[in-house]
């Protein structure tokens, strides 16, 4: 590992709230065991059912966790951005990944193999609690954001656009397929709603991407329930 990358990984882990009590030498040991992997938009990082061999962090870009629903549709469970840990196999009893991890944008992720992270976590038992608490709180927030089953399809799409934008703290281009997965509506329904929102100047839309830009209008629309 070159010195610049090692320094960047050290800084990354030092900035993790879950690791704030770990001494610098132990964080350096963790950084030495880490690997940075870059993915293109729509690449799979891992797939549901793959052996859970590592813990992962988002270093840059946006990653989604998705799962095949009983009706055959792909459902987005979480949206992850810089600093988020996912599938922490070193501290959770994971034998296989329970869902897919997919790059929503071009992304860089940090991978630490299960034995390395497990060894690090055993040295500092409070880290296990911190990581599990972080994952649990994020799942609860995601669940609240996606608890839109009683909303109209239009409001599900509006909620999905806001969810992604708020999580990433910027406007993000989504394909219509990605938007339909996150919103939990049929692709043809998402297309119809996007065209309506485009006419209202709430989003910009091309053949490839949908981008929310009128956040105030979308928030007001959701508040009309």
PDB file of N, CA and C in Angstrom, residues 15-115:
ATOM      1  N   UNK A  15     -11.936   9.374  11.337  1.00  0.00           N
ATOM      2  CA  UNK A  15     -13.140  10.199  11.304  1.00  0.00           C
ATOM      3  C   UNK A  15     -14.425   9.454  11.611  1.00  0.00           C
ATOM      4  N   UNK A  16     -14.338   8.141  11.802  1.00  0.00           N
ATOM      5  CA  UNK A  16     -15.529   7.346  12.096  1.00  0.00           C
ATOM      6  C   UNK A  16     -15.911   7.479  13.575  1.00  0.00           C
ATOM      7  N   UNK A  17     -17.107   7.985  13.884  1.00  0.00           N
ATOM      8  CA  UNK A  17     -17.519   8.108  15.285  1.00  0.00           C
ATOM      9  C   UNK A  17     -17.443   6.785  16.051  1.00  0.00           C
ATOM     10  N   UNK A  18     -17.716   5.674  15.368  1.00  0.00           N
ATOM     11  CA  UNK A  18     -17.695   4.369  16.044  1.00  0.00           C
ATOM     12  C   UNK A  18     -16.304   3.994  16.533  1.00  0.00           C
ATOM     13  N   UNK A  19     -15.273   4.627  15.947  1.00  0.00           N
ATOM     14  CA  UNK A  19     -13.897   4.253  16.276  1.00  0.00           C
ATOM     15  C   UNK A  19     -13.190   5.303  17.128  1.00  0.00           C
ATOM     16  N   UNK A  20     -13.932   6.229  17.721  1.00  0.00           N
ATOM     17  CA  UNK A  20     -13.285   7.378  18.333  1.00  0.00           C
ATOM     18  C   UNK A  20     -12.399   7.020  19.527  1.00  0.00           C
ATOM     19  N   UNK A  21     -12.607   5.841  20.136  1.00  0.00           N
ATOM     20  CA  UNK A  21     -11.790   5.447  21.291  1.00  0.00           C
ATOM     21  C   UNK A  21     -10.613   4.556  20.913  1.00  0.00           C
ATOM     22  N   UNK A  22     -10.514   4.178  19.654  1.00  0.00           N
ATOM     23  CA  UNK A  22      -9.427   3.300  19.218  1.00  0.00           C
ATOM     24  C   UNK A  22      -8.134   4.104  19.075  1.00  0.00           C
ATOM     25  N   UNK A  23      -7.020   3.607  19.602  1.00  0.00           N
ATOM     26  CA  UNK A  23      -5.745   4.339  19.493  1.00  0.00           C
ATOM     27  C   UNK A  23      -5.245   4.367  18.055  1.00  0.00           C
ATOM     28  N   UNK A  24      -4.454   5.372  17.716  1.00  0.00           N
ATOM     29  CA  UNK A  24      -3.970   5.524  16.339  1.00  0.00           C
ATOM     30  C   UNK A  24      -3.255   4.297  15.791  1.00  0.00           C
ATOM     31  N   UNK A  25      -2.483   3.597  16.615  1.00  0.00           N
ATOM     32  CA  UNK A  25      -1.745   2.443  16.095  1.00  0.00           C
ATOM     33  C   UNK A  25      -2.693   1.324  15.662  1.00  0.00           C
ATOM     34  N   UNK A  26      -3.831   1.180  16.362  1.00  0.00           N
ATOM     35  CA  UNK A  26      -4.802   0.149  15.984  1.00  0.00           C
ATOM     36  C   UNK A  26      -5.560   0.553  14.731  1.00  0.00           C
ATOM     37  N   UNK A  27      -5.839   1.853  14.585  1.00  0.00           N
ATOM     38  CA  UNK A  27      -6.489   2.326  13.365  1.00  0.00           C
ATOM     39  C   UNK A  27      -5.551   2.171  12.167  1.00  0.00           C
ATOM     40  N   UNK A  28      -4.257   2.359  12.409  1.00  0.00           N
ATOM     41  CA  UNK A  28      -3.283   2.140  11.330  1.00  0.00           C
ATOM     42  C   UNK A  28      -3.257   0.677  10.927  1.00  0.00           C
ATOM     43  N   UNK A  29      -3.403  -0.200  11.901  1.00  0.00           N
ATOM     44  CA  UNK A  29      -3.441  -1.636  11.600  1.00  0.00           C
ATOM     45  C   UNK A  29      -4.674  -1.975  10.767  1.00  0.00           C
ATOM     46  N   UNK A  30      -5.808  -1.348  11.109  1.00  0.00           N
ATOM     47  CA  UNK A  30      -7.021  -1.570  10.341  1.00  0.00           C
ATOM     48  C   UNK A  30      -6.862  -1.026   8.919  1.00  0.00           C
ATOM     49  N   UNK A  31      -6.271   0.165   8.811  1.00  0.00           N
ATOM     50  CA  UNK A  31      -6.058   0.777   7.490  1.00  0.00           C
ATOM     51  C   UNK A  31      -5.149  -0.088   6.626  1.00  0.00           C
ATOM     52  N   UNK A  32      -4.159  -0.715   7.246  1.00  0.00           N
ATOM     53  CA  UNK A  32      -3.232  -1.565   6.495  1.00  0.00           C
ATOM     54  C   UNK A  32      -3.930  -2.798   5.930  1.00  0.00           C
ATOM     55  N   UNK A  33      -5.015  -3.210   6.591  1.00  0.00           N
ATOM     56  CA  UNK A  33      -5.756  -4.392   6.137  1.00  0.00           C
ATOM     57  C   UNK A  33      -6.858  -4.037   5.140  1.00  0.00           C
ATOM     58  N   UNK A  34      -7.053  -2.746   4.917  1.00  0.00           N
ATOM     59  CA  UNK A  34      -8.161  -2.296   4.072  1.00  0.00           C
ATOM     60  C   UNK A  34      -7.748  -2.210   2.609  1.00  0.00           C
ATOM     61  N   UNK A  35      -8.746  -2.322   1.769  1.00  0.00           N
ATOM     62  CA  UNK A  35      -8.547  -2.217   0.322  1.00  0.00           C
ATOM     63  C   UNK A  35      -9.606  -1.274  -0.244  1.00  0.00           C
ATOM     64  N   UNK A  36      -9.190  -0.349  -1.085  1.00  0.00           N
ATOM     65  CA  UNK A  36     -10.124   0.566  -1.755  1.00  0.00           C
ATOM     66  C   UNK A  36     -10.448   0.010  -3.130  1.00  0.00           C
ATOM     67  N   UNK A  37     -11.740  -0.115  -3.415  1.00  0.00           N
ATOM     68  CA  UNK A  37     -12.182  -0.649  -4.703  1.00  0.00           C
ATOM     69  C   UNK A  37     -13.117   0.364  -5.353  1.00  0.00           C
ATOM     70  N   UNK A  38     -12.916   0.617  -6.625  1.00  0.00           N
ATOM     71  CA  UNK A  38     -13.758   1.564  -7.356  1.00  0.00           C
ATOM     72  C   UNK A  38     -14.747   0.808  -8.240  1.00  0.00           C
ATOM     73  N   UNK A  39     -15.967   1.321  -8.293  1.00  0.00           N
ATOM     74  CA  UNK A  39     -17.021   0.709  -9.096  1.00  0.00           C
ATOM     75  C   UNK A  39     -17.653   1.753  -9.998  1.00  0.00           C
ATOM     76  N   UNK A  40     -18.090   1.300 -11.144  1.00  0.00           N
ATOM     77  CA  UNK A  40     -18.841   2.155 -12.043  1.00  0.00           C
ATOM     78  C   UNK A  40     -20.312   2.156 -11.635  1.00  0.00           C
ATOM     79  N   UNK A  41     -21.038   3.165 -12.111  1.00  0.00           N
ATOM     80  CA  UNK A  41     -22.475   3.235 -11.863  1.00  0.00           C
ATOM     81  C   UNK A  41     -23.137   1.931 -12.307  1.00  0.00           C
ATOM     82  N   UNK A  42     -23.980   1.385 -11.448  1.00  0.00           N
ATOM     83  CA  UNK A  42     -24.773   0.166 -11.669  1.00  0.00           C
ATOM     84  C   UNK A  42     -23.988  -1.134 -11.445  1.00  0.00           C
ATOM     85  N   UNK A  43     -22.697  -1.035 -11.107  1.00  0.00           N
ATOM     86  CA  UNK A  43     -21.936  -2.246 -10.797  1.00  0.00           C
ATOM     87  C   UNK A  43     -22.424  -2.867  -9.487  1.00  0.00           C
ATOM     88  N   UNK A  44     -22.425  -4.192  -9.432  1.00  0.00           N
ATOM     89  CA  UNK A  44     -22.688  -4.898  -8.178  1.00  0.00           C
ATOM     90  C   UNK A  44     -21.402  -4.933  -7.348  1.00  0.00           C
ATOM     91  N   UNK A  45     -21.520  -4.560  -6.084  1.00  0.00           N
ATOM     92  CA  UNK A  45     -20.407  -4.703  -5.135  1.00  0.00           C
ATOM     93  C   UNK A  45     -20.424  -6.125  -4.575  1.00  0.00           C
ATOM     94  N   UNK A  46     -21.590  -6.581  -4.214  1.00  0.00           N
ATOM     95  CA  UNK A  46     -21.824  -7.993  -3.941  1.00  0.00           C
ATOM     96  C   UNK A  46     -23.290  -8.281  -4.200  1.00  0.00           C
ATOM     97  N   UNK A  47     -23.612  -9.555  -4.310  1.00  0.00           N
ATOM     98  CA  UNK A  47     -24.981  -9.959  -4.591  1.00  0.00           C
ATOM     99  C   UNK A  47     -25.555 -10.788  -3.452  1.00  0.00           C
ATOM    100  N   UNK A  48     -26.869 -10.716  -3.334  1.00  0.00           N
ATOM    101  CA  UNK A  48     -27.573 -11.495  -2.325  1.00  0.00           C
ATOM    102  C   UNK A  48     -27.178 -12.969  -2.456  1.00  0.00           C
ATOM    103  N   UNK A  49     -26.774 -13.566  -1.321  1.00  0.00           N
ATOM    104  CA  UNK A  49     -26.379 -14.966  -1.326  1.00  0.00           C
ATOM    105  C   UNK A  49     -24.887 -15.196  -1.459  1.00  0.00           C
ATOM    106  N   UNK A  50     -24.124 -14.154  -1.819  1.00  0.00           N
ATOM    107  CA  UNK A  50     -22.666 -14.298  -1.858  1.00  0.00           C
ATOM    108  C   UNK A  50     -22.130 -14.528  -0.445  1.00  0.00           C
ATOM    109  N   UNK A  51     -21.038 -15.273  -0.290  1.00  0.00           N
ATOM    110  CA  UNK A  51     -20.439 -15.438   1.037  1.00  0.00           C
ATOM    111  C   UNK A  51     -20.071 -14.087   1.642  1.00  0.00           C
ATOM    112  N   UNK A  52     -20.440 -13.884   2.899  1.00  0.00           N
ATOM    113  CA  UNK A  52     -20.162 -12.617   3.578  1.00  0.00           C
ATOM    114  C   UNK A  52     -18.728 -12.655   4.103  1.00  0.00           C
ATOM    115  N   UNK A  53     -17.804 -12.167   3.291  1.00  0.00           N
ATOM    116  CA  UNK A  53     -16.386 -12.306   3.605  1.00  0.00           C
ATOM    117  C   UNK A  53     -15.736 -11.023   4.090  1.00  0.00           C
ATOM    118  N   UNK A  54     -16.517  -9.921   4.213  1.00  0.00           N
ATOM    119  CA  UNK A  54     -15.889  -8.644   4.536  1.00  0.00           C
ATOM    120  C   UNK A  54     -16.889  -7.663   5.125  1.00  0.00           C
ATOM    121  N   UNK A  55     -16.332  -6.590   5.699  1.00  0.00           N
ATOM    122  CA  UNK A  55     -17.107  -5.407   6.084  1.00  0.00           C
ATOM    123  C   UNK A  55     -16.763  -4.308   5.085  1.00  0.00           C
ATOM    124  N   UNK A  56     -17.719  -3.405   4.859  1.00  0.00           N
ATOM    125  CA  UNK A  56     -17.584  -2.410   3.789  1.00  0.00           C
ATOM    126  C   UNK A  56     -17.944  -1.012   4.289  1.00  0.00           C
ATOM    127  N   UNK A  57     -17.295  -0.016   3.712  1.00  0.00           N
ATOM    128  CA  UNK A  57     -17.630   1.386   3.949  1.00  0.00           C
ATOM    129  C   UNK A  57     -17.700   2.119   2.617  1.00  0.00           C
ATOM    130  N   UNK A  58     -18.574   3.108   2.536  1.00  0.00           N
ATOM    131  CA  UNK A  58     -18.605   3.974   1.349  1.00  0.00           C
ATOM    132  C   UNK A  58     -17.577   5.080   1.557  1.00  0.00           C
ATOM    133  N   UNK A  59     -16.592   5.153   0.666  1.00  0.00           N
ATOM    134  CA  UNK A  59     -15.593   6.215   0.723  1.00  0.00           C
ATOM    135  C   UNK A  59     -16.004   7.405  -0.137  1.00  0.00           C
ATOM    136  N   UNK A  60     -16.696   7.116  -1.246  1.00  0.00           N
ATOM    137  CA  UNK A  60     -17.125   8.186  -2.144  1.00  0.00           C
ATOM    138  C   UNK A  60     -18.265   7.653  -3.006  1.00  0.00           C
ATOM    139  N   UNK A  61     -19.182   8.546  -3.384  1.00  0.00           N
ATOM    140  CA  UNK A  61     -20.303   8.133  -4.218  1.00  0.00           C
ATOM    141  C   UNK A  61     -21.483   7.630  -3.402  1.00  0.00           C
ATOM    142  N   UNK A  62     -22.404   6.968  -4.081  1.00  0.00           N
ATOM    143  CA  UNK A  62     -23.639   6.499  -3.469  1.00  0.00           C
ATOM    144  C   UNK A  62     -23.830   5.019  -3.785  1.00  0.00           C
ATOM    145  N   UNK A  63     -24.209   4.264  -2.771  1.00  0.00           N
ATOM    146  CA  UNK A  63     -24.456   2.828  -2.900  1.00  0.00           C
ATOM    147  C   UNK A  63     -25.860   2.533  -2.400  1.00  0.00           C
ATOM    148  N   UNK A  64     -26.538   1.601  -3.037  1.00  0.00           N
ATOM    149  CA  UNK A  64     -27.855   1.192  -2.543  1.00  0.00           C
ATOM    150  C   UNK A  64     -27.823  -0.278  -2.141  1.00  0.00           C
ATOM    151  N   UNK A  65     -28.623  -0.595  -1.147  1.00  0.00           N
ATOM    152  CA  UNK A  65     -28.829  -1.977  -0.733  1.00  0.00           C
ATOM    153  C   UNK A  65     -30.215  -2.368  -1.218  1.00  0.00           C
ATOM    154  N   UNK A  66     -30.289  -3.406  -2.030  1.00  0.00           N
ATOM    155  CA  UNK A  66     -31.573  -3.786  -2.617  1.00  0.00           C
ATOM    156  C   UNK A  66     -31.791  -5.287  -2.480  1.00  0.00           C
ATOM    157  N   UNK A  67     -33.042  -5.657  -2.579  1.00  0.00           N
ATOM    158  CA  UNK A  67     -33.424  -7.056  -2.386  1.00  0.00           C
ATOM    159  C   UNK A  67     -34.590  -7.380  -3.311  1.00  0.00           C
ATOM    160  N   UNK A  68     -34.610  -8.603  -3.779  1.00  0.00           N
ATOM    161  CA  UNK A  68     -35.707  -9.034  -4.635  1.00  0.00           C
ATOM    162  C   UNK A  68     -36.942  -9.288  -3.778  1.00  0.00           C
ATOM    163  N   UNK A  69     -38.026  -8.567  -4.077  1.00  0.00           N
ATOM    164  CA  UNK A  69     -39.270  -8.702  -3.318  1.00  0.00           C
ATOM    165  C   UNK A  69     -40.025  -9.958  -3.770  1.00  0.00           C
ATOM    166  N   UNK A  70     -40.976 -10.419  -2.953  1.00  0.00           N
ATOM    167  CA  UNK A  70     -41.752 -11.620  -3.311  1.00  0.00           C
ATOM    168  C   UNK A  70     -42.467 -11.510  -4.659  1.00  0.00           C
ATOM    169  N   UNK A  71     -42.838 -10.282  -5.042  1.00  0.00           N
ATOM    170  CA  UNK A  71     -43.542 -10.111  -6.317  1.00  0.00           C
ATOM    171  C   UNK A  71     -42.591 -10.051  -7.514  1.00  0.00           C
ATOM    172  N   UNK A  72     -41.278 -10.238  -7.248  1.00  0.00           N
ATOM    173  CA  UNK A  72     -40.308 -10.250  -8.337  1.00  0.00           C
ATOM    174  C   UNK A  72     -39.656  -8.912  -8.627  1.00  0.00           C
ATOM    175  N   UNK A  73     -40.132  -7.857  -7.976  1.00  0.00           N
ATOM    176  CA  UNK A  73     -39.533  -6.539  -8.187  1.00  0.00           C
ATOM    177  C   UNK A  73     -38.320  -6.370  -7.281  1.00  0.00           C
ATOM    178  N   UNK A  74     -37.354  -5.558  -7.735  1.00  0.00           N
ATOM    179  CA  UNK A  74     -36.210  -5.209  -6.920  1.00  0.00           C
ATOM    180  C   UNK A  74     -36.599  -4.028  -6.037  1.00  0.00           C
ATOM    181  N   UNK A  75     -36.401  -4.167  -4.727  1.00  0.00           N
ATOM    182  CA  UNK A  75     -36.777  -3.127  -3.771  1.00  0.00           C
ATOM    183  C   UNK A  75     -35.524  -2.571  -3.108  1.00  0.00           C
ATOM    184  N   UNK A  76     -35.396  -1.247  -3.080  1.00  0.00           N
ATOM    185  CA  UNK A  76     -34.254  -0.607  -2.432  1.00  0.00           C
ATOM    186  C   UNK A  76     -34.524  -0.470  -0.944  1.00  0.00           C
ATOM    187  N   UNK A  77     -33.621  -1.025  -0.137  1.00  0.00           N
ATOM    188  CA  UNK A  77     -33.782  -1.016   1.313  1.00  0.00           C
ATOM    189  C   UNK A  77     -33.075   0.169   1.970  1.00  0.00           C
ATOM    190  N   UNK A  78     -31.922   0.534   1.418  1.00  0.00           N
ATOM    191  CA  UNK A  78     -31.130   1.610   2.001  1.00  0.00           C
ATOM    192  C   UNK A  78     -30.400   2.376   0.905  1.00  0.00           C
ATOM    193  N   UNK A  79     -30.121   3.640   1.197  1.00  0.00           N
ATOM    194  CA  UNK A  79     -29.238   4.458   0.385  1.00  0.00           C
ATOM    195  C   UNK A  79     -28.048   4.826   1.272  1.00  0.00           C
ATOM    196  N   UNK A  80     -26.832   4.557   0.800  1.00  0.00           N
ATOM    197  CA  UNK A  80     -25.629   4.764   1.599  1.00  0.00           C
ATOM    198  C   UNK A  80     -24.730   5.809   0.948  1.00  0.00           C
ATOM    199  N   UNK A  81     -24.139   6.651   1.784  1.00  0.00           N
ATOM    200  CA  UNK A  81     -23.235   7.684   1.292  1.00  0.00           C
ATOM    201  C   UNK A  81     -21.947   7.656   2.108  1.00  0.00           C
ATOM    202  N   UNK A  82     -21.077   8.608   1.848  1.00  0.00           N
ATOM    203  CA  UNK A  82     -19.728   8.613   2.421  1.00  0.00           C
ATOM    204  C   UNK A  82     -19.743   8.404   3.937  1.00  0.00           C
ATOM    205  N   UNK A  83     -18.951   7.441   4.387  1.00  0.00           N
ATOM    206  CA  UNK A  83     -18.818   7.157   5.815  1.00  0.00           C
ATOM    207  C   UNK A  83     -19.711   6.052   6.319  1.00  0.00           C
ATOM    208  N   UNK A  84     -20.704   5.660   5.545  1.00  0.00           N
ATOM    209  CA  UNK A  84     -21.631   4.612   5.986  1.00  0.00           C
ATOM    210  C   UNK A  84     -20.963   3.241   5.893  1.00  0.00           C
ATOM    211  N   UNK A  85     -21.109   2.457   6.959  1.00  0.00           N
ATOM    212  CA  UNK A  85     -20.660   1.073   6.949  1.00  0.00           C
ATOM    213  C   UNK A  85     -21.825   0.197   6.508  1.00  0.00           C
ATOM    214  N   UNK A  86     -21.529  -0.856   5.774  1.00  0.00           N
ATOM    215  CA  UNK A  86     -22.599  -1.781   5.390  1.00  0.00           C
ATOM    216  C   UNK A  86     -22.079  -3.210   5.388  1.00  0.00           C
ATOM    217  N   UNK A  87     -22.999  -4.137   5.652  1.00  0.00           N
ATOM    218  CA  UNK A  87     -22.673  -5.563   5.727  1.00  0.00           C
ATOM    219  C   UNK A  87     -21.435  -5.809   6.587  1.00  0.00           C
ATOM    220  N   UNK A  88     -21.460  -5.354   7.855  1.00  0.00           N
ATOM    221  CA  UNK A  88     -20.255  -5.505   8.699  1.00  0.00           C
ATOM    222  C   UNK A  88     -20.082  -6.947   9.178  1.00  0.00           C
ATOM    223  N   UNK A  89     -19.605  -7.807   8.281  1.00  0.00           N
ATOM    224  CA  UNK A  89     -19.517  -9.231   8.560  1.00  0.00           C
ATOM    225  C   UNK A  89     -18.577  -9.538   9.728  1.00  0.00           C
ATOM    226  N   UNK A  90     -17.645  -8.638   9.998  1.00  0.00           N
ATOM    227  CA  UNK A  90     -16.715  -8.888  11.105  1.00  0.00           C
ATOM    228  C   UNK A  90     -17.329  -8.768  12.474  1.00  0.00           C
ATOM    229  N   UNK A  91     -18.489  -8.097  12.581  1.00  0.00           N
ATOM    230  CA  UNK A  91     -19.116  -7.929  13.897  1.00  0.00           C
ATOM    231  C   UNK A  91     -20.548  -8.458  13.937  1.00  0.00           C
ATOM    232  N   UNK A  92     -21.088  -8.822  12.789  1.00  0.00           N
ATOM    233  CA  UNK A  92     -22.414  -9.425  12.735  1.00  0.00           C
ATOM    234  C   UNK A  92     -22.275 -10.877  12.287  1.00  0.00           C
ATOM    235  N   UNK A  93     -23.193 -11.696  12.725  1.00  0.00           N
ATOM    236  CA  UNK A  93     -23.142 -13.118  12.396  1.00  0.00           C
ATOM    237  C   UNK A  93     -23.704 -13.338  10.993  1.00  0.00           C
ATOM    238  N   UNK A  94     -22.940 -12.892  10.009  1.00  0.00           N
ATOM    239  CA  UNK A  94     -23.358 -13.036   8.615  1.00  0.00           C
ATOM    240  C   UNK A  94     -22.541 -14.132   7.945  1.00  0.00           C
ATOM    241  N   UNK A  95     -23.215 -15.110   7.412  1.00  0.00           N
ATOM    242  CA  UNK A  95     -22.540 -16.128   6.614  1.00  0.00           C
ATOM    243  C   UNK A  95     -22.653 -15.801   5.125  1.00  0.00           C
ATOM    244  N   UNK A  96     -23.803 -15.222   4.773  1.00  0.00           N
ATOM    245  CA  UNK A  96     -24.059 -14.830   3.386  1.00  0.00           C
ATOM    246  C   UNK A  96     -24.676 -13.436   3.402  1.00  0.00           C
ATOM    247  N   UNK A  97     -24.409 -12.660   2.370  1.00  0.00           N
ATOM    248  CA  UNK A  97     -24.997 -11.326   2.291  1.00  0.00           C
ATOM    249  C   UNK A  97     -26.500 -11.458   2.049  1.00  0.00           C
ATOM    250  N   UNK A  98     -27.326 -10.779   2.859  1.00  0.00           N
ATOM    251  CA  UNK A  98     -28.775 -10.924   2.752  1.00  0.00           C
ATOM    252  C   UNK A  98     -29.419 -10.077   1.657  1.00  0.00           C
ATOM    253  N   UNK A  99     -28.624  -9.255   0.988  1.00  0.00           N
ATOM    254  CA  UNK A  99     -29.164  -8.364  -0.047  1.00  0.00           C
ATOM    255  C   UNK A  99     -28.039  -8.003  -1.017  1.00  0.00           C
ATOM    256  N   UNK A 100     -28.388  -7.237  -2.047  1.00  0.00           N
ATOM    257  CA  UNK A 100     -27.415  -6.773  -3.027  1.00  0.00           C
ATOM    258  C   UNK A 100     -26.886  -5.397  -2.631  1.00  0.00           C
ATOM    259  N   UNK A 101     -25.629  -5.140  -2.931  1.00  0.00           N
ATOM    260  CA  UNK A 101     -25.071  -3.795  -2.815  1.00  0.00           C
ATOM    261  C   UNK A 101     -24.670  -3.352  -4.215  1.00  0.00           C
ATOM    262  N   UNK A 102     -25.210  -2.210  -4.658  1.00  0.00           N
ATOM    263  CA  UNK A 102     -25.044  -1.755  -6.033  1.00  0.00           C
ATOM    264  C   UNK A 102     -24.639  -0.279  -6.033  1.00  0.00           C
ATOM    265  N   UNK A 103     -23.691   0.081  -6.874  1.00  0.00           N
ATOM    266  CA  UNK A 103     -23.279   1.480  -7.000  1.00  0.00           C
ATOM    267  C   UNK A 103     -24.355   2.267  -7.754  1.00  0.00           C
ATOM    268  N   UNK A 104     -24.926   3.269  -7.106  1.00  0.00           N
ATOM    269  CA  UNK A 104     -25.917   4.142  -7.753  1.00  0.00           C
ATOM    270  C   UNK A 104     -25.195   5.146  -8.646  1.00  0.00           C
ATOM    271  N   UNK A 105     -24.049   5.617  -8.182  1.00  0.00           N
ATOM    272  CA  UNK A 105     -23.172   6.483  -8.961  1.00  0.00           C
ATOM    273  C   UNK A 105     -21.810   5.784  -9.031  1.00  0.00           C
ATOM    274  N   UNK A 106     -20.875   6.350  -9.761  1.00  0.00           N
ATOM    275  CA  UNK A 106     -19.504   5.866  -9.637  1.00  0.00           C
ATOM    276  C   UNK A 106     -19.128   5.967  -8.163  1.00  0.00           C
ATOM    277  N   UNK A 107     -18.536   4.928  -7.628  1.00  0.00           N
ATOM    278  CA  UNK A 107     -18.307   4.886  -6.181  1.00  0.00           C
ATOM    279  C   UNK A 107     -16.964   4.244  -5.856  1.00  0.00           C
ATOM    280  N   UNK A 108     -16.421   4.644  -4.707  1.00  0.00           N
ATOM    281  CA  UNK A 108     -15.240   3.990  -4.140  1.00  0.00           C
ATOM    282  C   UNK A 108     -15.646   3.444  -2.783  1.00  0.00           C
ATOM    283  N   UNK A 109     -15.354   2.183  -2.548  1.00  0.00           N
ATOM    284  CA  UNK A 109     -15.703   1.564  -1.272  1.00  0.00           C
ATOM    285  C   UNK A 109     -14.451   0.975  -0.634  1.00  0.00           C
ATOM    286  N   UNK A 110     -14.499   0.873   0.679  1.00  0.00           N
ATOM    287  CA  UNK A 110     -13.396   0.297   1.439  1.00  0.00           C
ATOM    288  C   UNK A 110     -13.823  -1.081   1.920  1.00  0.00           C
ATOM    289  N   UNK A 111     -12.973  -2.058   1.682  1.00  0.00           N
ATOM    290  CA  UNK A 111     -13.261  -3.443   2.051  1.00  0.00           C
ATOM    291  C   UNK A 111     -12.230  -3.934   3.059  1.00  0.00           C
ATOM    292  N   UNK A 112     -12.716  -4.481   4.185  1.00  0.00           N
ATOM    293  CA  UNK A 112     -11.841  -5.110   5.174  1.00  0.00           C
ATOM    294  C   UNK A 112     -12.342  -6.535   5.376  1.00  0.00           C
ATOM    295  N   UNK A 113     -11.495  -7.502   5.130  1.00  0.00           N
ATOM    296  CA  UNK A 113     -11.908  -8.892   5.245  1.00  0.00           C
ATOM    297  C   UNK A 113     -12.364  -9.225   6.659  1.00  0.00           C
ATOM    298  N   UNK A 114     -13.315 -10.147   6.743  1.00  0.00           N
ATOM    299  CA  UNK A 114     -13.962 -10.496   8.006  1.00  0.00           C
ATOM    300  C   UNK A 114     -12.965 -10.788   9.142  1.00  0.00           C
ATOM    301  N   UNK A 115     -11.948 -11.618   8.945  1.00  0.00           N
ATOM    302  CA  UNK A 115     -11.036 -11.904  10.067  1.00  0.00           C
ATOM    303  C   UNK A 115     -10.307 -10.663  10.577  1.00  0.00           C
TER     304      UNK A 115
END
